[in-house]
CSV table of C-alpha atoms (C1' of nucleotides) in Angstrom, one decimal:
chain,number,residue,atom,x,y,z
A,16,MET,CA,-145.0,-45.6,-63.1
A,17,ALA,CA,-142.9,-42.8,-62.7
A,18,ARG,CA,-143.2,-43.0,-58.9
A,19,LEU,CA,-141.7,-46.4,-58.2
A,20,PRO,CA,-138.1,-44.9,-58.0
A,21,VAL,CA,-139.1,-42.4,-55.3
A,22,TYR,CA,-140.7,-45.2,-53.4
A,23,LEU,CA,-137.7,-47.2,-53.6
A,24,ARG,CA,-135.5,-44.3,-52.6
A,25,ALA,CA,-137.7,-44.1,-49.5
A,26,LEU,CA,-137.9,-47.8,-48.8
A,27,VAL,CA,-133.8,-47.8,-48.6
A,28,ALA,CA,-133.9,-44.7,-46.4
A,29,LEU,CA,-136.4,-46.5,-43.9
A,30,ALA,CA,-134.3,-49.7,-44.4
A,31,GLU,CA,-131.1,-47.9,-43.5
A,32,ARG,CA,-132.7,-46.4,-40.3
A,33,GLY,CA,-133.4,-50.0,-39.2
A,34,ILE,CA,-137.2,-50.1,-39.9
A,35,ALA,CA,-138.5,-53.3,-40.7
A,36,THR,CA,-141.8,-52.8,-41.6
A,37,CYS,CA,-144.1,-49.6,-42.3
A,38,SER,CA,-147.6,-48.8,-43.1
A,39,SER,CA,-148.6,-47.1,-46.4
A,40,GLU,CA,-149.1,-43.6,-44.4
A,41,GLU,CA,-145.4,-44.0,-43.2
A,42,LEU,CA,-144.0,-44.5,-46.2
A,43,ALA,CA,-146.4,-42.4,-48.4
A,44,ALA,CA,-145.1,-39.4,-46.0
A,45,ALA,CA,-141.5,-40.5,-46.5
A,46,ALA,CA,-142.3,-40.2,-50.6
A,47,GLY,CA,-144.0,-37.2,-50.3
A,48,VAL,CA,-147.4,-38.6,-52.0
A,49,ASN,CA,-150.8,-39.8,-50.9
A,50,SER,CA,-151.3,-42.9,-49.2
A,51,SER,CA,-154.3,-43.7,-51.3
A,52,LYS,CA,-152.0,-42.9,-54.3
A,53,LEU,CA,-149.4,-45.2,-52.7
A,54,ARG,CA,-151.3,-48.1,-52.2
A,55,LYS,CA,-152.8,-48.1,-55.8
A,56,ASP,CA,-149.6,-47.9,-57.0
A,57,LEU,CA,-148.2,-50.8,-55.0
A,58,SER,CA,-151.2,-53.0,-55.7
A,59,TYR,CA,-150.4,-52.7,-59.3
A,60,LEU,CA,-147.3,-54.6,-58.8
A,61,GLY,CA,-149.2,-57.3,-56.8
A,62,SER,CA,-150.3,-57.9,-53.0
A,63,TYR,CA,-147.0,-57.3,-51.3
A,64,GLY,CA,-148.6,-56.1,-48.0
A,65,THR,CA,-150.2,-57.5,-45.2
A,66,ARG,CA,-153.4,-56.1,-44.0
A,67,GLY,CA,-153.4,-54.8,-40.4
A,68,VAL,CA,-150.0,-54.8,-40.3
A,69,GLY,CA,-148.4,-53.2,-43.3
A,70,TYR,CA,-145.3,-53.5,-45.8
A,71,ASP,CA,-142.0,-55.7,-45.0
A,72,VAL,CA,-139.6,-52.7,-45.7
A,73,GLU,CA,-137.0,-55.4,-47.3
A,74,TYR,CA,-139.2,-57.6,-49.1
A,75,LEU,CA,-140.9,-54.4,-50.8
A,76,ARG,CA,-137.7,-52.8,-51.6
A,77,TYR,CA,-136.7,-56.0,-53.4
A,78,GLN,CA,-140.1,-56.3,-55.4
A,79,ILE,CA,-139.8,-52.9,-56.5
A,80,ALA,CA,-136.2,-53.1,-57.7
A,81,ARG,CA,-137.5,-56.0,-59.4
A,82,GLU,CA,-140.1,-54.4,-61.1
A,83,ILE,CA,-138.1,-51.3,-62.0
A,84,GLY,CA,-135.4,-53.6,-63.6
A,85,VAL,CA,-132.3,-52.4,-61.3
A,86,THR,CA,-131.5,-55.8,-59.3
A,87,GLU,CA,-128.4,-55.8,-61.1
A,88,ASP,CA,-126.5,-53.3,-62.6
A,89,LEU,CA,-127.3,-51.6,-65.8
A,90,PRO,CA,-124.5,-50.3,-68.0
A,91,VAL,CA,-124.6,-46.4,-68.9
A,92,VAL,CA,-122.2,-44.2,-70.9
A,93,ILE,CA,-121.9,-40.4,-70.4
A,94,VAL,CA,-121.3,-38.2,-73.5
A,95,GLY,CA,-120.3,-34.7,-72.9
A,96,ILE,CA,-117.4,-34.4,-70.1
A,97,GLY,CA,-117.8,-30.8,-69.5
A,98,ASN,CA,-118.8,-29.4,-65.9
A,99,LEU,CA,-122.2,-31.3,-65.7
A,100,GLY,CA,-120.5,-34.4,-67.2
A,101,HIS,CA,-117.9,-34.1,-64.6
A,102,ALA,CA,-120.6,-33.9,-61.8
A,103,LEU,CA,-122.5,-37.0,-63.3
A,104,ALA,CA,-119.3,-38.9,-63.4
A,105,ASN,CA,-118.4,-38.4,-59.9
A,106,TYR,CA,-122.0,-38.7,-58.7
A,107,SER,CA,-122.6,-41.4,-56.4
A,108,GLY,CA,-126.0,-42.0,-56.6
A,109,PHE,CA,-125.7,-43.7,-60.0
A,110,THR,CA,-123.6,-46.1,-58.8
A,111,THR,CA,-125.1,-47.2,-56.0
A,112,ARG,CA,-128.6,-47.3,-57.2
A,113,GLY,CA,-128.4,-49.6,-60.1
A,114,PHE,CA,-126.2,-48.5,-62.5
A,115,ARG,CA,-122.7,-48.7,-63.5
A,116,ILE,CA,-121.0,-46.1,-65.7
A,117,VAL,CA,-119.2,-47.8,-68.3
A,118,ALA,CA,-117.7,-45.0,-70.5
A,119,LEU,CA,-117.1,-41.4,-70.6
A,120,LEU,CA,-116.8,-40.0,-74.1
A,121,ASP,CA,-116.0,-36.4,-75.2
A,122,SER,CA,-115.5,-35.1,-78.7
A,123,ASP,CA,-112.2,-32.9,-77.5
A,124,PRO,CA,-109.1,-34.9,-78.4
A,125,ASP,CA,-107.2,-33.0,-75.7
A,126,ARG,CA,-109.4,-34.6,-72.9
A,127,VAL,CA,-109.1,-38.3,-74.1
A,128,ASP,CA,-107.3,-40.5,-71.5
A,129,GLU,CA,-108.0,-37.8,-68.7
A,130,GLU,CA,-109.4,-39.5,-65.7
A,131,VAL,CA,-112.6,-38.6,-64.1
A,132,GLY,CA,-114.2,-40.0,-61.3
A,133,GLY,CA,-111.9,-43.3,-61.7
A,134,LEU,CA,-112.7,-43.7,-65.4
A,135,ALA,CA,-110.7,-42.5,-68.5
A,136,ILE,CA,-112.1,-40.3,-71.0
A,137,ARG,CA,-112.5,-41.8,-74.1
A,138,GLY,CA,-113.2,-40.2,-77.9
A,139,HIS,CA,-116.1,-40.5,-79.7
A,140,ASP,CA,-114.6,-42.6,-82.3
A,141,ASP,CA,-115.1,-45.3,-79.5
A,142,LEU,CA,-119.0,-45.0,-79.0
A,143,GLU,CA,-120.0,-47.7,-81.2
A,144,ARG,CA,-117.8,-50.2,-79.9
A,145,ILE,CA,-118.3,-49.5,-76.3
A,146,VAL,CA,-122.0,-49.8,-76.7
A,147,ARG,CA,-122.2,-52.9,-78.6
A,148,GLU,CA,-119.4,-54.7,-76.4
A,149,GLU,CA,-120.9,-53.5,-73.1
A,150,ASN,CA,-124.3,-54.0,-74.2
A,151,VAL,CA,-125.4,-50.4,-73.3
A,152,ALA,CA,-128.9,-49.6,-73.4
A,153,ILE,CA,-128.9,-46.2,-71.6
A,154,GLY,CA,-127.0,-43.0,-72.7
A,155,ILE,CA,-126.7,-39.9,-71.1
A,156,ILE,CA,-126.1,-36.8,-73.1
A,157,ALA,CA,-124.4,-33.8,-71.2
A,158,THR,CA,-123.1,-32.2,-74.4
A,159,PRO,CA,-124.1,-28.5,-75.7
A,160,ALA,CA,-127.3,-28.3,-77.3
A,161,ALA,CA,-125.9,-28.2,-80.7
A,162,ALA,CA,-124.3,-31.4,-80.6
A,163,ALA,CA,-127.0,-33.2,-78.6
A,164,GLN,CA,-128.8,-34.6,-81.7
A,165,ALA,CA,-126.1,-35.8,-83.3
A,166,VAL,CA,-124.8,-37.6,-80.4
A,167,CYS,CA,-128.2,-39.0,-80.0
A,168,ASP,CA,-128.4,-40.5,-83.3
A,169,ARG,CA,-125.1,-42.5,-83.2
A,170,LEU,CA,-126.1,-43.5,-79.6
A,171,VAL,CA,-129.3,-45.1,-81.1
A,172,ALA,CA,-127.7,-46.4,-84.2
A,173,ALA,CA,-125.3,-48.3,-81.8
A,174,GLY,CA,-128.1,-49.8,-79.9
A,175,VAL,CA,-129.0,-47.5,-77.2
A,176,THR,CA,-132.8,-47.2,-76.5
A,177,SER,CA,-133.0,-45.1,-73.5
A,178,ILE,CA,-131.7,-41.3,-73.4
A,179,LEU,CA,-131.3,-39.2,-70.5
A,180,ASN,CA,-130.7,-35.7,-72.2
A,181,PHE,CA,-129.6,-32.8,-69.9
A,182,ALA,CA,-128.7,-30.8,-73.2
A,183,PRO,CA,-131.4,-28.1,-73.7
A,184,ALA,CA,-132.8,-29.1,-77.1
A,185,VAL,CA,-135.6,-31.5,-78.2
A,186,LEU,CA,-134.4,-34.9,-79.4
A,187,SER,CA,-136.0,-36.4,-82.2
A,188,VAL,CA,-135.7,-40.2,-81.8
A,189,PRO,CA,-137.1,-43.3,-83.6
A,190,PRO,CA,-140.2,-45.4,-82.3
A,191,GLY,CA,-139.0,-47.5,-79.5
A,192,VAL,CA,-136.6,-45.2,-77.9
A,193,ASP,CA,-137.2,-43.5,-74.6
A,194,VAL,CA,-135.8,-39.8,-73.9
A,195,ARG,CA,-136.1,-38.0,-70.7
A,196,LYS,CA,-135.0,-34.6,-70.6
A,197,VAL,CA,-133.5,-32.6,-67.5
A,198,ASP,CA,-133.2,-29.0,-68.3
A,199,LEU,CA,-131.9,-27.2,-65.4
A,200,SER,CA,-132.7,-23.6,-66.4
A,201,ILE,CA,-136.3,-24.5,-67.3
A,202,GLU,CA,-136.9,-25.7,-63.7
A,203,LEU,CA,-135.5,-22.4,-62.5
A,204,GLN,CA,-138.0,-20.5,-64.9
A,205,ILE,CA,-140.7,-22.7,-63.5
A,206,LEU,CA,-140.0,-21.6,-59.9
A,207,ALA,CA,-139.8,-17.9,-61.0
A,208,TYR,CA,-142.9,-18.2,-62.8
A,209,HIS,CA,-144.6,-19.1,-59.3
A,210,GLU,CA,-142.4,-16.6,-57.4
A,211,GLN,CA,-143.8,-13.9,-60.0
A,212,ARG,CA,-147.5,-14.8,-59.3
A,213,LYS,CA,-146.8,-14.7,-55.3
A,214,ALA,CA,-145.2,-11.4,-55.8
A,215,LEU,CA,-148.5,-10.2,-57.5
A,216,VAL,CA,-151.2,-11.8,-55.2
A,217,GLN,CA,-149.6,-11.5,-51.8
A,218,PRO,CA,-149.7,-7.8,-51.6
A,219,ILE,CA,-153.4,-7.8,-52.8
A,220,GLU,CA,-154.4,-10.6,-50.6
A,221,GLY,CA,-152.3,-9.8,-47.9
A,222,GLY,CA,-151.2,-13.3,-46.9
A,223,VAL,CA,-149.8,-16.3,-48.5
A,224,THR,CA,-152.1,-18.9,-50.3
A,225,ALA,CA,-152.5,-21.8,-48.3
B,206,MET,CA,-148.1,-23.8,-67.0
B,207,ALA,CA,-145.0,-25.6,-66.7
B,208,ARG,CA,-144.3,-25.5,-70.6
B,209,LEU,CA,-144.1,-22.1,-71.1
B,210,PRO,CA,-140.3,-22.2,-70.1
B,211,VAL,CA,-140.1,-24.6,-73.2
B,212,TYR,CA,-141.7,-22.5,-75.5
B,213,LEU,CA,-139.6,-19.7,-74.9
B,214,ARG,CA,-136.4,-21.8,-75.3
B,215,ALA,CA,-137.6,-22.5,-78.4
B,216,LEU,CA,-138.7,-19.1,-79.4
B,217,VAL,CA,-134.9,-17.9,-78.5
B,218,ALA,CA,-133.7,-20.8,-80.6
B,219,LEU,CA,-135.9,-19.8,-83.5
B,220,ALA,CA,-134.8,-16.1,-83.3
B,221,GLU,CA,-131.2,-17.1,-83.2
B,222,ARG,CA,-131.8,-18.5,-86.4
B,223,GLY,CA,-133.1,-15.4,-87.6
B,224,ILE,CA,-136.8,-16.5,-88.0
B,225,ALA,CA,-139.1,-13.5,-87.2
B,226,THR,CA,-142.4,-15.5,-87.4
B,227,CYS,CA,-143.7,-18.9,-87.0
B,228,SER,CA,-146.8,-20.5,-87.1
B,229,SER,CA,-148.1,-22.7,-83.9
B,230,GLU,CA,-147.1,-26.0,-86.1
B,231,GLU,CA,-143.4,-25.0,-86.6
B,232,LEU,CA,-143.0,-23.7,-82.6
B,233,ALA,CA,-145.0,-26.8,-81.2
B,234,ALA,CA,-142.5,-28.9,-83.4
B,235,ALA,CA,-139.5,-26.9,-82.0
B,236,ALA,CA,-141.0,-27.5,-78.5
B,237,GLY,CA,-141.8,-30.9,-78.9
B,238,VAL,CA,-145.4,-30.7,-78.2
B,239,ASN,CA,-149.0,-30.8,-79.9
B,240,SER,CA,-149.9,-27.6,-81.8
B,241,SER,CA,-153.4,-27.7,-80.1
B,242,LYS,CA,-151.7,-27.6,-76.7
B,243,LEU,CA,-149.7,-24.9,-77.7
B,244,ARG,CA,-152.4,-22.8,-79.1
B,245,LYS,CA,-154.5,-23.5,-75.9
B,246,ASP,CA,-151.4,-22.6,-73.7
B,247,LEU,CA,-150.7,-19.6,-75.4
B,248,SER,CA,-154.3,-18.1,-75.6
B,249,TYR,CA,-153.9,-18.5,-71.8
B,250,LEU,CA,-151.7,-15.2,-71.9
B,251,GLY,CA,-154.0,-13.5,-74.3
B,252,SER,CA,-154.1,-13.1,-78.2
B,253,TYR,CA,-150.5,-12.9,-79.4
B,254,GLY,CA,-150.9,-14.2,-82.6
B,255,THR,CA,-152.3,-13.0,-85.8
B,256,ARG,CA,-154.8,-15.6,-87.6
B,257,GLY,CA,-153.6,-16.6,-91.4
B,258,VAL,CA,-150.1,-15.4,-90.1
B,259,GLY,CA,-148.7,-16.8,-87.0
B,260,TYR,CA,-146.8,-15.2,-84.3
B,261,ASP,CA,-144.0,-12.8,-84.4
B,262,VAL,CA,-141.0,-14.5,-82.6
B,263,GLU,CA,-139.7,-11.6,-80.9
B,264,TYR,CA,-142.8,-10.2,-79.4
B,265,LEU,CA,-144.1,-13.5,-78.3
B,266,ARG,CA,-140.7,-14.3,-76.6
B,267,TYR,CA,-141.0,-10.8,-74.7
B,268,GLN,CA,-144.5,-11.9,-73.5
B,269,ILE,CA,-143.7,-15.3,-72.3
B,270,ALA,CA,-140.6,-14.1,-70.4
B,271,ARG,CA,-142.8,-11.3,-68.9
B,272,GLU,CA,-145.5,-13.8,-68.0
B,273,ILE,CA,-142.9,-16.0,-66.2
B,274,GLY,CA,-141.2,-13.1,-64.8
B,275,VAL,CA,-137.6,-13.2,-66.1
B,276,THR,CA,-137.4,-10.1,-68.1
B,277,GLU,CA,-134.8,-9.2,-65.6
B,278,ASP,CA,-132.5,-11.1,-63.6
B,279,LEU,CA,-133.7,-12.8,-60.6
B,280,PRO,CA,-131.0,-13.5,-57.7
B,281,VAL,CA,-130.2,-17.3,-56.7
B,282,VAL,CA,-127.9,-18.6,-54.3
B,283,ILE,CA,-126.3,-22.0,-54.7
B,284,VAL,CA,-125.8,-24.2,-51.6
B,285,GLY,CA,-123.6,-26.9,-51.4
B,286,ILE,CA,-120.5,-26.7,-54.0
B,287,GLY,CA,-119.6,-30.0,-54.2
B,288,ASN,CA,-119.7,-31.8,-57.7
B,289,LEU,CA,-122.9,-30.7,-58.8
B,290,GLY,CA,-122.8,-27.4,-57.3
B,291,HIS,CA,-119.4,-26.7,-59.2
B,292,ALA,CA,-121.2,-27.7,-62.3
B,293,LEU,CA,-124.3,-25.6,-61.5
B,294,ALA,CA,-122.1,-22.5,-60.7
B,295,ASN,CA,-120.2,-22.8,-64.1
B,296,TYR,CA,-123.5,-23.5,-66.2
B,297,SER,CA,-124.0,-20.7,-68.3
B,298,GLY,CA,-127.8,-21.6,-68.9
B,299,PHE,CA,-128.6,-19.7,-65.6
B,300,THR,CA,-127.1,-16.3,-66.3
B,301,THR,CA,-128.1,-16.3,-69.5
B,302,ARG,CA,-131.6,-17.0,-69.3
B,303,GLY,CA,-132.9,-14.5,-66.6
B,304,PHE,CA,-130.8,-15.5,-63.5
B,305,ARG,CA,-127.9,-14.1,-61.5
B,306,ILE,CA,-125.7,-16.2,-59.1
B,307,VAL,CA,-125.4,-13.8,-56.3
B,308,ALA,CA,-123.7,-16.5,-53.8
B,309,LEU,CA,-122.0,-20.1,-53.5
B,310,LEU,CA,-122.3,-21.3,-50.0
B,311,ASP,CA,-120.9,-24.3,-48.4
B,312,SER,CA,-120.6,-25.9,-45.1
B,313,ASP,CA,-116.7,-26.7,-45.2
B,314,PRO,CA,-114.8,-24.0,-44.0
B,315,ASP,CA,-111.8,-25.0,-45.9
B,316,ARG,CA,-113.6,-24.3,-49.2
B,317,VAL,CA,-114.4,-20.7,-48.0
B,318,ASP,CA,-113.0,-18.1,-50.1
B,319,GLU,CA,-112.0,-20.6,-53.0
B,320,GLU,CA,-113.6,-19.5,-56.4
B,321,VAL,CA,-115.8,-21.4,-58.7
B,322,GLY,CA,-117.4,-19.7,-62.0
B,323,GLY,CA,-116.1,-16.3,-61.0
B,324,LEU,CA,-117.6,-16.4,-57.4
B,325,ALA,CA,-116.1,-16.9,-54.0
B,326,ILE,CA,-117.4,-19.9,-51.9
B,327,ARG,CA,-118.8,-18.2,-48.9
B,328,GLY,CA,-119.8,-20.1,-45.2
B,329,HIS,CA,-123.0,-20.9,-44.0
B,330,ASP,CA,-122.6,-18.2,-41.5
B,331,ASP,CA,-123.3,-15.7,-44.4
B,332,LEU,CA,-126.5,-17.4,-45.4
B,333,GLU,CA,-129.1,-15.2,-44.1
B,334,ARG,CA,-127.5,-11.8,-44.3
B,335,ILE,CA,-126.9,-12.5,-48.1
B,336,VAL,CA,-130.5,-13.6,-49.0
B,337,ARG,CA,-132.0,-10.5,-47.1
B,338,GLU,CA,-129.4,-8.0,-48.5
B,339,GLU,CA,-129.8,-9.1,-52.2
B,340,ASN,CA,-133.4,-10.2,-51.9
B,341,VAL,CA,-133.0,-13.5,-52.7
B,342,ALA,CA,-136.5,-15.5,-53.6
B,343,ILE,CA,-134.9,-18.6,-54.8
B,344,GLY,CA,-132.2,-21.1,-53.5
B,345,ILE,CA,-130.8,-24.2,-55.0
B,346,ILE,CA,-129.9,-27.0,-52.9
B,347,ALA,CA,-126.9,-29.4,-53.9
B,348,THR,CA,-125.9,-30.5,-50.5
B,349,PRO,CA,-125.9,-34.2,-49.4
B,350,ALA,CA,-129.6,-35.6,-48.6
B,351,ALA,CA,-128.9,-35.6,-44.7
B,352,ALA,CA,-128.3,-31.7,-44.9
B,353,ALA,CA,-130.9,-30.5,-47.3
B,354,GLN,CA,-133.5,-30.1,-44.8
B,355,ALA,CA,-131.6,-28.0,-42.5
B,356,VAL,CA,-130.3,-25.9,-45.1
B,357,CYS,CA,-133.8,-25.6,-46.7
B,358,ASP,CA,-135.1,-24.5,-43.0
B,359,ARG,CA,-132.4,-21.9,-43.2
B,360,LEU,CA,-133.2,-20.5,-46.4
B,361,VAL,CA,-137.0,-20.6,-46.0
B,362,ALA,CA,-136.4,-18.5,-42.5
B,363,ALA,CA,-134.3,-16.0,-44.2
B,364,GLY,CA,-136.9,-15.5,-46.7
B,365,VAL,CA,-136.5,-17.9,-49.7
B,366,THR,CA,-139.9,-18.8,-51.1
B,367,SER,CA,-138.9,-21.0,-54.1
B,368,ILE,CA,-136.5,-24.1,-53.9
B,369,LEU,CA,-134.8,-26.2,-56.4
B,370,ASN,CA,-133.8,-29.2,-54.7
B,371,PHE,CA,-131.1,-31.7,-56.2
B,372,ALA,CA,-130.7,-33.6,-53.1
B,373,PRO,CA,-132.1,-36.8,-52.9
B,374,ALA,CA,-134.3,-36.1,-49.8
B,375,VAL,CA,-138.3,-34.9,-49.5
B,376,LEU,CA,-138.4,-31.5,-48.2
B,377,SER,CA,-141.2,-30.4,-46.2
B,378,VAL,CA,-141.6,-26.5,-46.0
B,379,PRO,CA,-144.2,-24.1,-45.1
B,380,PRO,CA,-147.4,-23.4,-47.1
B,381,GLY,CA,-146.2,-20.7,-49.7
B,382,VAL,CA,-143.0,-22.1,-50.6
B,383,ASP,CA,-142.4,-24.2,-53.7
B,384,VAL,CA,-140.2,-26.6,-54.1
B,385,ARG,CA,-139.1,-28.5,-57.3
B,386,LYS,CA,-137.0,-31.4,-57.1
B,387,VAL,CA,-134.8,-33.0,-59.6
B,388,ASP,CA,-133.3,-36.3,-58.7
B,389,LEU,CA,-130.7,-37.6,-61.4
B,390,SER,CA,-130.7,-41.2,-60.2
B,391,ILE,CA,-134.5,-41.4,-60.5
B,392,GLU,CA,-134.6,-40.1,-63.8
B,393,LEU,CA,-132.1,-42.9,-64.6
B,394,GLN,CA,-134.4,-45.6,-63.0
B,395,ILE,CA,-137.4,-44.4,-64.9
B,396,LEU,CA,-135.5,-45.0,-68.0
B,397,ALA,CA,-134.6,-48.4,-66.7
B,398,TYR,CA,-138.0,-49.5,-65.8
B,399,HIS,CA,-138.9,-48.7,-69.6
B,400,GLU,CA,-136.0,-50.4,-70.8
B,401,GLN,CA,-137.0,-53.4,-69.1
B,402,ARG,CA,-140.5,-53.7,-70.3
B,403,LYS,CA,-139.0,-53.2,-73.8
B,404,ALA,CA,-136.8,-56.3,-72.9
B,405,LEU,CA,-139.6,-58.1,-71.8
B,406,VAL,CA,-142.4,-57.1,-74.7
B,407,GLN,CA,-140.1,-57.3,-77.7
B,408,PRO,CA,-138.7,-60.9,-78.0
B,409,ILE,CA,-142.4,-61.8,-77.5
B,410,GLU,CA,-144.0,-59.6,-79.9
B,411,GLY,CA,-141.0,-59.5,-82.3
B,412,GLY,CA,-140.8,-55.9,-82.9
B,413,VAL,CA,-140.9,-52.3,-81.4
B,414,THR,CA,-144.1,-51.2,-80.0
B,415,ALA,CA,-145.2,-48.3,-82.2
C,176,DA,C1',-163.4,-4.9,-103.7
C,177,DC,C1',-164.4,-9.7,-103.0
C,178,DG,C1',-163.3,-14.4,-102.4
C,179,DA,C1',-159.9,-18.2,-101.3
C,180,DT,C1',-156.7,-19.8,-98.2
C,181,DT,C1',-154.0,-20.2,-94.1
C,182,DT,C1',-153.9,-19.9,-89.3
C,183,DT,C1',-155.1,-18.7,-84.5
C,184,DG,C1',-158.6,-18.9,-80.7
C,185,DT,C1',-161.9,-21.7,-78.6
C,186,DT,C1',-165.4,-25.4,-77.7
C,187,DC,C1',-166.3,-29.9,-77.0
C,188,DT,C1',-165.7,-34.6,-76.0
C,189,DC,C1',-162.7,-38.3,-73.8
C,190,DA,C1',-159.4,-40.6,-71.2
C,191,DC,C1',-156.3,-40.6,-67.6
C,192,DG,C1',-155.0,-39.8,-62.9
C,193,DT,C1',-156.0,-38.6,-58.3
C,194,DT,C1',-158.9,-39.1,-54.2
C,195,DC,C1',-162.3,-40.3,-51.3
C,196,DA,C1',-164.6,-44.1,-49.0
C,197,DC,C1',-165.5,-48.7,-48.1
C,198,DA,C1',-165.0,-53.9,-48.0
C,199,DA,C1',-161.4,-57.8,-47.0
C,200,DG,C1',-158.5,-59.6,-43.6
C,201,DC,C1',-154.7,-60.2,-40.8
C,202,DT,C1',-153.2,-59.5,-35.7
C,203,DC,C1',-153.6,-59.4,-30.9
C,204,DC,C1',-156.2,-59.1,-26.7
C,205,DT,C1',-159.7,-61.2,-23.5
D,224,DA,C1',-162.2,-69.0,-29.5
D,225,DG,C1',-164.2,-64.7,-30.7
D,226,DG,C1',-164.2,-59.8,-31.3
D,227,DA,C1',-162.2,-55.1,-31.4
D,228,DG,C1',-158.8,-52.4,-34.0
D,229,DC,C1',-155.9,-51.8,-37.9
D,230,DT,C1',-154.3,-51.5,-42.3
D,231,DT,C1',-154.4,-53.2,-46.9
D,232,DG,C1',-156.7,-53.6,-51.7
D,233,DT,C1',-160.1,-51.7,-54.6
D,234,DG,C1',-164.5,-49.5,-56.5
D,235,DA,C1',-166.7,-45.4,-57.7
D,236,DA,C1',-166.8,-40.4,-58.1
D,237,DC,C1',-164.4,-36.4,-59.1
D,238,DG,C1',-161.7,-33.1,-61.5
D,239,DT,C1',-158.0,-32.1,-64.4
D,240,DG,C1',-155.6,-32.1,-68.8
D,241,DA,C1',-154.9,-33.6,-73.9
D,242,DG,C1',-156.5,-34.0,-78.1
D,243,DA,C1',-159.6,-33.4,-82.3
D,244,DA,C1',-162.8,-30.3,-84.7
D,245,DC,C1',-164.5,-25.9,-85.7
D,246,DA,C1',-165.6,-20.8,-86.2
D,247,DA,C1',-163.4,-16.4,-86.2
D,248,DA,C1',-160.1,-13.4,-88.4
D,249,DA,C1',-156.5,-11.8,-91.3
D,250,DT,C1',-153.6,-11.9,-95.6
D,251,DC,C1',-153.0,-12.3,-100.6
D,252,DG,C1',-154.5,-12.5,-105.4
D,253,DT,C1',-157.3,-11.4,-108.7
DNA sequence: ACGATTTTGTTCTCACGTTCACAAGCTCCT
DNA sequence: AGGAGCTTGTGAACGTGAGAACAAAATCGT
């Protein structure tokens, strides 16, 4: 399920605060979900809790990490080192949460060998070799929309089977390849939509909708 | 619905390619959804199509933009100008798609007056004033997780009613305030999960799962 | 002017995910 | 040792969203 990483993050946060055990209510609150949903999700992995007591934070943390498959670092490449690629390369959250950035790729020859976040930018020519040599299964696309599909095709051909796409483009991939899309302006537009509805409803009803 | 912005983007792309009219099948393919779903979504807005012909791209584009509420630019503030905040401030997708970044805020006094993306960074002291003067309804939080809730509280108190949160923290807000969360490492972990399942299943079944 | 064709708008069915509610089980206190 | 009090795990109802199928309507050709 897509909520396991959220639970994992909440567990890490609890562990950092020195909390050794927690109930489903507490963990659900930390993760921002319903406690029933949380228990059902966790029961899908197995019975890792103790009735009357709760869950052992450290134990559950490891079990979820194992289920997700981030017990050891997974190699990742980032393609497109523009503003966003820069930020991603410097983002500490990747490296501390089960991922290892093995290469930064950019099509601009002038940028090759430039260092970002302690890693030198490589040209697109090296894409296939790096993916094969490092056994990279996950690629991050942070190129302009026009280049996204071509980059995607090359990544998939080289052996990448999961893609995180920041480019505002719909990627078509063969079966067996997963794509997740993060579109920043679409997120904002969704907020704008709710915003507009609030602006329309509130003056009439005279209050916020609980 | 959360898919309207996707349709809008697809329509803009079609318009840029000089396509004046399109069927639900074509638009659905461009948006990456089912044509039935698309038609149902659009019918919720009204009958903007013509049977036997399809949809007028330009007309539908305006209608969706109006529905979302991005016909004129909405003011937005970005709080936390680290790596990610930098990228967001420079991201052209916001400004070209119905939003106007009116302020960049950072807690670090040394960064104040530094210019990013043509806008000077302001200190947190100016938060309330800017939000009120510019009538800002949407705030973007790109701070570290530890600062996110405090920033969120200040934004909400100043009048912001929609928040896009990039910090890896669960924000609690009063009723009537919308929060959308974008967590980059969670997206990667979701891919890792699918990746692991592929690695487990494929060697046994001997092929990709269609 | 009329029918064939295309495409929308809508209805119906189905499956999934969420939530409530309760039984099973563990701990602690007496 | 035995019961009271929690807390997990799960079974059942509910609501929501997705997909297929069909009817209404507009154009085009004859």
